[in-house]
Short mmCIF file of C-alpha atoms in Angstrom, two decimals:
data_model
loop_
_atom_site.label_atom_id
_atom_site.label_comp_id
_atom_site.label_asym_id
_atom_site.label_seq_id
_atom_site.Cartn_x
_atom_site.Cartn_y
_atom_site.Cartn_z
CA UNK J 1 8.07 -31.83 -86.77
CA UNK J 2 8.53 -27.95 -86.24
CA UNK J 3 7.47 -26.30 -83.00
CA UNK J 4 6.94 -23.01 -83.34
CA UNK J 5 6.71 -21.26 -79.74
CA UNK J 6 4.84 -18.21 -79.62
CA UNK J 7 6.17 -16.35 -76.61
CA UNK J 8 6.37 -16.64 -73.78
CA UNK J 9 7.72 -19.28 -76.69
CA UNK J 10 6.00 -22.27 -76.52
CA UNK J 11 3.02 -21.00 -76.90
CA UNK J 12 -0.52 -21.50 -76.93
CA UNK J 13 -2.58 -18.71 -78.17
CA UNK J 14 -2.99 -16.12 -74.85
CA UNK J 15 -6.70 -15.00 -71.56
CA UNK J 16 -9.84 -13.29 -72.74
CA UNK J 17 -10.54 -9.90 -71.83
CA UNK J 18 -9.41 -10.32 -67.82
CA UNK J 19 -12.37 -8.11 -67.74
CA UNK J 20 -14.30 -7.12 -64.62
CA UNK J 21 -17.04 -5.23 -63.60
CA UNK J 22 -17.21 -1.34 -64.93
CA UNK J 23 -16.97 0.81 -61.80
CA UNK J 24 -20.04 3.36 -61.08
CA UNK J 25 -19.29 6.95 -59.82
CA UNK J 26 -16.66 10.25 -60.61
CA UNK J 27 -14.29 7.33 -61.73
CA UNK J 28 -16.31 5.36 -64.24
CA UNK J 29 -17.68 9.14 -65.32
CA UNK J 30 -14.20 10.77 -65.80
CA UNK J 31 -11.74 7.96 -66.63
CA UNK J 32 -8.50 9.24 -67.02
CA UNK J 33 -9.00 12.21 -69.01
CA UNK J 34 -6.93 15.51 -68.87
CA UNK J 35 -4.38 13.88 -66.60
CA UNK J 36 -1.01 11.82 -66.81
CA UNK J 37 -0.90 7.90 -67.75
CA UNK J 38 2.18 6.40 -65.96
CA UNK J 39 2.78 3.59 -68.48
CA UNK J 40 4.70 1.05 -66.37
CA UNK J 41 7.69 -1.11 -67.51
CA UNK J 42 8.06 -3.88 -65.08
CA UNK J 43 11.64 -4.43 -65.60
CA UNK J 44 15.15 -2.03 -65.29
CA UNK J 45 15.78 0.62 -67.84
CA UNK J 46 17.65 -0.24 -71.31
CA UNK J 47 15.97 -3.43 -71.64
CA UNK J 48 13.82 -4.33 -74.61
CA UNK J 49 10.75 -3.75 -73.58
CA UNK J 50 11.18 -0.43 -71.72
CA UNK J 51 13.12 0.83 -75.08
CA UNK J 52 9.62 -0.09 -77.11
CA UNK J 53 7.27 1.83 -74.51
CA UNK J 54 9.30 4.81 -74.77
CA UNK J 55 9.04 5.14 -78.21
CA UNK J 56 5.33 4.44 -78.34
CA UNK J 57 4.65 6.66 -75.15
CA UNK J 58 5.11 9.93 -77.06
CA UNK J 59 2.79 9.55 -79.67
CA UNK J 60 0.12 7.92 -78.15
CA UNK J 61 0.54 10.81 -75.37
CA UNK J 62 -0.12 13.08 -78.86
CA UNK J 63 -3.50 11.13 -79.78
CA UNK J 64 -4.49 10.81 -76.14
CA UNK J 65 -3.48 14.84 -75.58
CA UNK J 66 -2.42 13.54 -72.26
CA UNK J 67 1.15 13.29 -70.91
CA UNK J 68 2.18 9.51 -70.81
CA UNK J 69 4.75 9.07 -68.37
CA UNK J 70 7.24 5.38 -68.57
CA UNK J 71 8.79 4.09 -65.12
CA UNK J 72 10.19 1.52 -64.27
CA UNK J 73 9.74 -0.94 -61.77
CA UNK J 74 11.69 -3.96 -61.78
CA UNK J 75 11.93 -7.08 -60.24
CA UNK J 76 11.04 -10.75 -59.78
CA UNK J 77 11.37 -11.21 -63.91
CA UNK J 78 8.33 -8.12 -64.30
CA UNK J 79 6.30 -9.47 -61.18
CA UNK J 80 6.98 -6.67 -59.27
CA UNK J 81 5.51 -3.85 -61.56
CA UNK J 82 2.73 -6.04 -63.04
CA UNK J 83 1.30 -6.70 -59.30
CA UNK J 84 1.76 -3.09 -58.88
CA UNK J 85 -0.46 -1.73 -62.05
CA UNK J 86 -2.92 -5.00 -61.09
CA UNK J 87 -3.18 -3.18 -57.44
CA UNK J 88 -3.69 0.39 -59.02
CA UNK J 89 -7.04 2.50 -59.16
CA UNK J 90 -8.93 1.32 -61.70
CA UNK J 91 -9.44 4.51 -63.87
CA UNK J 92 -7.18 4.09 -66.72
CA UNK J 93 -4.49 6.29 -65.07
CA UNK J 94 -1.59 3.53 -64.48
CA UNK J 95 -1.30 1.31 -67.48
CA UNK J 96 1.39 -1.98 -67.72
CA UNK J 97 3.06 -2.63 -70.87
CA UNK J 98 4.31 -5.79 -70.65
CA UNK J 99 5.35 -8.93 -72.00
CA UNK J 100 3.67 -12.51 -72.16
CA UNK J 101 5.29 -14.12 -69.41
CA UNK J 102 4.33 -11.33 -66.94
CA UNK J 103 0.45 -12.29 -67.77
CA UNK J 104 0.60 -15.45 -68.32
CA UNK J 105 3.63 -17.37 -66.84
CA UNK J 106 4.53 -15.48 -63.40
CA UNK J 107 0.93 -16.23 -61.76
CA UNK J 108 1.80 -19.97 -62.12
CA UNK J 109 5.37 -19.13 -60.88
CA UNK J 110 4.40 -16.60 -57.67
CA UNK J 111 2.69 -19.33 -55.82
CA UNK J 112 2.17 -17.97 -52.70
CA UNK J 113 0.92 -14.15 -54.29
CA UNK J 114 -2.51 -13.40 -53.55
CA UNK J 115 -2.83 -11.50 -56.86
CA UNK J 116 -3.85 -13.62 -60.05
CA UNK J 117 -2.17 -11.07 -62.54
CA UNK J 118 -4.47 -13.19 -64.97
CA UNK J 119 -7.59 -11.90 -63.82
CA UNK J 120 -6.34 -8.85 -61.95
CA UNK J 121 -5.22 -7.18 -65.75
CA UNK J 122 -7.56 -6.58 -68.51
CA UNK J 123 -5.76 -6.30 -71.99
CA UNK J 124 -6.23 -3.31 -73.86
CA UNK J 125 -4.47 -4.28 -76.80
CA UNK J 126 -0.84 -5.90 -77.90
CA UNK J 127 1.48 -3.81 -79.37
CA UNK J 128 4.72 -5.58 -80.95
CA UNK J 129 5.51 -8.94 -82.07
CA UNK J 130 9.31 -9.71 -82.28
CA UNK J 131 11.89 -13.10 -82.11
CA UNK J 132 15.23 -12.91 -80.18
CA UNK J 133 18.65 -12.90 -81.43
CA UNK J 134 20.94 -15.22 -79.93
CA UNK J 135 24.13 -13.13 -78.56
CA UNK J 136 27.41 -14.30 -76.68
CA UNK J 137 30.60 -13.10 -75.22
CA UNK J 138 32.89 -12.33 -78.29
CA UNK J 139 35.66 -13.99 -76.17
CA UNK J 140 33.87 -17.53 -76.38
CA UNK J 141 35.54 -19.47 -79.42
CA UNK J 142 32.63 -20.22 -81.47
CA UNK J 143 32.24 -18.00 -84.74
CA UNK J 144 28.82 -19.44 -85.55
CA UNK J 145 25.89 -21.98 -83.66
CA UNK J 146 27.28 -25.42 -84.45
CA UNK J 147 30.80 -24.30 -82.91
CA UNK J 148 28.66 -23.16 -80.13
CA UNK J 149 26.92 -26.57 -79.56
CA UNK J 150 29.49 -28.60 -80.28
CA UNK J 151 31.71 -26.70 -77.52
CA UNK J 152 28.79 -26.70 -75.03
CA UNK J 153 28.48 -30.34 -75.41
CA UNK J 154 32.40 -31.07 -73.88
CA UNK J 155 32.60 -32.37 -70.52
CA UNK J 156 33.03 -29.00 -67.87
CA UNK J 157 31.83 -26.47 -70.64
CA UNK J 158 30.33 -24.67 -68.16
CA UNK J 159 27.93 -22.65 -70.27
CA UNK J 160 26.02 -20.10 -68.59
CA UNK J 161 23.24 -17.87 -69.76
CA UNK J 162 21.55 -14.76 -68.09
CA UNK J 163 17.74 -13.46 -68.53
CA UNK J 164 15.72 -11.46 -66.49
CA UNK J 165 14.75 -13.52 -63.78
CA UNK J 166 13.08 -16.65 -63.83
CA UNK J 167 10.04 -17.27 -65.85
CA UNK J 168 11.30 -14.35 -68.25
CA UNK J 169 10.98 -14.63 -72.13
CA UNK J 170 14.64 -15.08 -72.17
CA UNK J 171 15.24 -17.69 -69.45
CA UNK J 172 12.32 -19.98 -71.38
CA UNK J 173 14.33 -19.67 -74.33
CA UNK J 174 17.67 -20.81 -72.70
CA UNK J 175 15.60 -23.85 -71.47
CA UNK J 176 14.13 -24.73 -74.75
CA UNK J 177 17.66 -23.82 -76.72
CA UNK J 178 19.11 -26.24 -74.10
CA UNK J 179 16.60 -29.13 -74.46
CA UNK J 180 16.81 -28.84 -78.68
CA UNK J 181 20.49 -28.35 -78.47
CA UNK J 182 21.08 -30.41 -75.77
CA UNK J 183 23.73 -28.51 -74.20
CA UNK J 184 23.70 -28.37 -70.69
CA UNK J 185 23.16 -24.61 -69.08
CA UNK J 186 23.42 -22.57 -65.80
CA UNK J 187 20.77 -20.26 -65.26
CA UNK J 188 21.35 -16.88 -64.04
CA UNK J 189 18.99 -14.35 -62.96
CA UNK J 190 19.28 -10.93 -63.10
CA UNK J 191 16.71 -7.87 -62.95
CA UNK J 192 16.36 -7.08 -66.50
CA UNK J 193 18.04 -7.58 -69.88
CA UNK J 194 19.95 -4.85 -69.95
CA UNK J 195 22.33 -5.85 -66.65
CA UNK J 196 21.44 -9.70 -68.11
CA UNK J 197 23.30 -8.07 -71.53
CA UNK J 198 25.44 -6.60 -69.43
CA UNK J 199 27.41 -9.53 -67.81
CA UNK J 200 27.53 -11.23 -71.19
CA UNK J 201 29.42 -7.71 -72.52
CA UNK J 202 31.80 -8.48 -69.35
CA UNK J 203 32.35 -11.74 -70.01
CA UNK J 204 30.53 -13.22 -67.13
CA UNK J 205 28.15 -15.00 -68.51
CA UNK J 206 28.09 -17.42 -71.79
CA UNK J 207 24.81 -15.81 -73.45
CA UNK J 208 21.76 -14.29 -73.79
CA UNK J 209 18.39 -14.31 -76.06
CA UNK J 210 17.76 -10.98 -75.91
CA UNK J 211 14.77 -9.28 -77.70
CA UNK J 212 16.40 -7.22 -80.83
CA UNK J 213 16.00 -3.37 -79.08
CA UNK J 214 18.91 -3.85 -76.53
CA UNK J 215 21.21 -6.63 -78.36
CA UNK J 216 21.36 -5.20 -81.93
CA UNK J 217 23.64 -2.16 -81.35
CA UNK J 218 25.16 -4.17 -79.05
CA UNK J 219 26.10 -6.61 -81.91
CA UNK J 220 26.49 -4.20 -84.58
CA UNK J 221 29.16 -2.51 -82.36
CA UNK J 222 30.86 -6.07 -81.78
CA UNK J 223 30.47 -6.13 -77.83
CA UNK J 224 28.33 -9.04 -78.43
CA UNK J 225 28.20 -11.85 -81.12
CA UNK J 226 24.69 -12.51 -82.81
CA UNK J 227 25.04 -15.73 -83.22
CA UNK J 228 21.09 -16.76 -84.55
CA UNK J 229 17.71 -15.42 -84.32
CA UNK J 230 14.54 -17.21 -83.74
CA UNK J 231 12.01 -16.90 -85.74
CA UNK J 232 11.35 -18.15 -89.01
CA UNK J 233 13.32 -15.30 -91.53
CA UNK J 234 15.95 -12.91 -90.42
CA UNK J 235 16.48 -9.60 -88.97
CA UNK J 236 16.51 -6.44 -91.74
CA UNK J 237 18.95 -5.05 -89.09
CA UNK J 238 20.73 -7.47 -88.54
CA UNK J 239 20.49 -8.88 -92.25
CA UNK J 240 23.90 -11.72 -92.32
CA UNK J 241 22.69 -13.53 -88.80
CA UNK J 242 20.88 -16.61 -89.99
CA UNK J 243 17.82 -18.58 -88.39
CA UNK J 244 18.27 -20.86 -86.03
CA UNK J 245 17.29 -23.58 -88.75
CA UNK J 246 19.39 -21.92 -90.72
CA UNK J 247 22.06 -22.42 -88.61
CA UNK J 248 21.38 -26.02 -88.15
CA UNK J 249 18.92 -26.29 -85.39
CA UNK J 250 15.62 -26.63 -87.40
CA UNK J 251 12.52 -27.08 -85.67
CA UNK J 252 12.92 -24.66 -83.48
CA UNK J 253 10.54 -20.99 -84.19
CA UNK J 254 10.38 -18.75 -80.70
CA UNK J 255 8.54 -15.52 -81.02
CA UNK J 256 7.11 -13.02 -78.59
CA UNK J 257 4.84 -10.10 -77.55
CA UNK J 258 4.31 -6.61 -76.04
CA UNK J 259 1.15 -5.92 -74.62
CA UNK J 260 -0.89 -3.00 -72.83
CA UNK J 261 -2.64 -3.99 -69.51
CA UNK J 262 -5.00 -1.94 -67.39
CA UNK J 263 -6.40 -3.04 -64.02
CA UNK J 264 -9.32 -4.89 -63.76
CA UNK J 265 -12.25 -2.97 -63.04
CA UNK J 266 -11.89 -0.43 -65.61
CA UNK J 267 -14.66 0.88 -66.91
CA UNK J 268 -15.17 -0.05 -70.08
CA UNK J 269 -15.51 3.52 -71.70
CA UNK J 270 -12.40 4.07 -70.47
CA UNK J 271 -10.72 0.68 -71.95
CA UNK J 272 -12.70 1.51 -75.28
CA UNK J 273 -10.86 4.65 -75.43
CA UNK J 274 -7.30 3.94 -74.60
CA UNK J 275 -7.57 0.94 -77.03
CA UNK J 276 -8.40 3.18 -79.98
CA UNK J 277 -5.49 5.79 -79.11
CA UNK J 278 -3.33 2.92 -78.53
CA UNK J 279 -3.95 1.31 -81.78
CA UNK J 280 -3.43 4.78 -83.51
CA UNK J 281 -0.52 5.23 -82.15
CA UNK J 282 1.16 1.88 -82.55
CA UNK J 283 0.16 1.65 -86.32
CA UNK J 284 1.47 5.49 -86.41
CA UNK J 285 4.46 5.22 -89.03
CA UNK J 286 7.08 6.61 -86.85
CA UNK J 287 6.51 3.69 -84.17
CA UNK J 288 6.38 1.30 -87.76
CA UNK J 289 10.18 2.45 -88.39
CA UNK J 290 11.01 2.26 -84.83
CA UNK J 291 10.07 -1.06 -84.53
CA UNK J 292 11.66 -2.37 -87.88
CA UNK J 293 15.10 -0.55 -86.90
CA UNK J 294 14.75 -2.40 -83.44
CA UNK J 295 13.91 -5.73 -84.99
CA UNK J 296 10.08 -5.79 -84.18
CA UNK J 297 7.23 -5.61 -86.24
CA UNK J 298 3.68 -3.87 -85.46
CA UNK J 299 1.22 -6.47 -83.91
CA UNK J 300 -1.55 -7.54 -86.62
CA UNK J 301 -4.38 -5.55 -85.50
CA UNK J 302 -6.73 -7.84 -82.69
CA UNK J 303 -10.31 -6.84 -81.45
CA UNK J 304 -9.61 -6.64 -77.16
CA UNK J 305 -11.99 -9.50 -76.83
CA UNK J 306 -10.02 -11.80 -79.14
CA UNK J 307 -6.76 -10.67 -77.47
CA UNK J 308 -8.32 -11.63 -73.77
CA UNK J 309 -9.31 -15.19 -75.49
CA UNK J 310 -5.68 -16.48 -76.44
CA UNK J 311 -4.45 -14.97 -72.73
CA UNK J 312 -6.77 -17.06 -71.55
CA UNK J 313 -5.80 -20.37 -73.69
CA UNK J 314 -1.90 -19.35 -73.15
CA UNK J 315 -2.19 -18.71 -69.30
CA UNK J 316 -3.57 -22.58 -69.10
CA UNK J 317 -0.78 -23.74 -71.08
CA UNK J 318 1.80 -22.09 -69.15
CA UNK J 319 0.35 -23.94 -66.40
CA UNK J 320 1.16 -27.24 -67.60
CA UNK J 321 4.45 -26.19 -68.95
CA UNK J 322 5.48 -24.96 -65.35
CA UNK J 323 4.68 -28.02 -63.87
CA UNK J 324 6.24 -29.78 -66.25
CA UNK J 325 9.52 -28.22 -66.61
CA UNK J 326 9.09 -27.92 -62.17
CA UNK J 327 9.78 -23.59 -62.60
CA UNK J 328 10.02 -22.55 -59.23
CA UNK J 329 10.16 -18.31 -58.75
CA UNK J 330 13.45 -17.05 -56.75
#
């Protein structure tokens, strides 16, 4: 039977609009007009999500005519700068863009956090829709996936892969690589994908499934070895690395998602507006050719209420999964 995971990859559909009450006062009546949006990345620089919000940020800073400001705060696989935007003033002046597991993984993972990240963020709309390319050290002897398996599979292989901490998009695919492969794997978690990428450059680590932005040039330049991608037809930039069915592990279809997240409590003027620049902007044809050269495609268009819905039906999901695989946070 094929399983197609929708990320954070096995998915179920994703929360309905986290949406809270709209705030009364100078807030609700100004929103965040006329001054900067810091658009937060909640891992390191270089990774694949930060390189996606900074080429958005400039042209939706042109339809908003407000300056649109990226940082990045990292840690706790995107915990860290999601609790921060969830914990900002709700006036549509701090904005997350994030991935799936940050919404609708880490609450079930950060036990002990008083803040519900799926009810403390309201979607405003999801951006980018990608797969991951499968990349290892060009030092490991295996030229294409079977080699790869069929090496992991010896007794010591000691096969290691990195992500961005645990609960990340790419330490869920490891696990589910491992369990359809079944090659045994060492987790290792770093802050990021870039210095996840990074260690896999050095030869410190196995592999990676890295989302296309960071791992492409890094594979057209041969510091890595693209090895597969995940979903369900290749990569126009990277057009001779084949499926992982293709490849010989059929069955097997993991996808993912960037999203943009406001606190909850926004007034819904405000979240009206920033969706419609936001939608401009990411069906602008200069974010279009980004995207393709990166290996990501524009998100089919999704009314905000819709959006909240399959949060809502993914973030229950997740919480089964967690328990079931027993995901513990560092």
């Amino acid at each position: 039977m094929r399983r197609r995971h929708v990320l954070p990859l096995l998915a179920a559909p994703l929360a309905a609009p986290l949406a809270a009450p709209a705030l009364t006062g100078r807030a609700s009546a100004q929103g965040s007009q006329g001054r900067p949006i810091t658009f937060v990345v909640p891992y390191a620089a270089g990774g694949g999500t930060d390189i996606v919000a900074r080429e958005l940020a400039p042209i939706l800073m042109e339809g908003l005519g407000q300056n649109v400001i990226v940082e990045n705060r990292g840690g706790a696989a995107g915990h860290v700068g999601a609790t921060s935007v969830a914990r900002a003033r709700p006036d549509g002046t701090t904005l997350l863009f994030a991935v799936s597991t940050n919404i609708v993984v880490n609450p079930h993972l950060q036990r002990n956090d008083r803040v519900n990240l799926s009810t403390a963020l309201t979607p405003v709309t999801k951006a980018s829709s990608y797969q991951y390319v499968l990349v290892i050290d060009p030092k490991v002897p295996a030229k294409n996936l079977q080699e790869l398996i069929a090496a992991g599979k010896r007794p010591n292989a000691g096969f290691t892969f990195s992500s961005g901490g645990v609960g990340s998009n790419n330490h869920l695919a490891g696990i589910l690589f491992a369990e359809a492969a079944g090659v045994e794997m060492e987790h290792i978690s770093y802050r990021g994908t870039a210095p996840a990428l990074q260690d896999v450059v050095g030869g410190r680590v196995t592999m990676n499934f890295s989302s296309p932005p960071p791992a492409v040039p890094l594979a057209r330049d041969g510091r890595l070895r693209a090895l597969a991608v995940t979903g369900d037809h290749r990569l126009p930039s990277l057009p001779d690395v084949p499926t992982l069915s293709e490849a010989g592990l059929p069955g097997i279809v993991i996808l993912g998602w960037h999203g943009i997240f406001a606190p909850a409590g926004t007034p819904e003027a405000e979240l009206s507006r920033l969706e419609a620049a936001a939608n401009k902007a990411i069906r602008d044809p200069r974010f279009a050719r980004s995207l393709e050269r990166d290996g990501l495609e524009v998100a089919a268009e999704q009314p905000r209420g819709d959006f909240g819905r399959a949060i809502r039906e993914e973030y229950e999901f997740w919480g089964r999964k967690v328990r079931e695989l027993d995901l513990k946070a560092e």
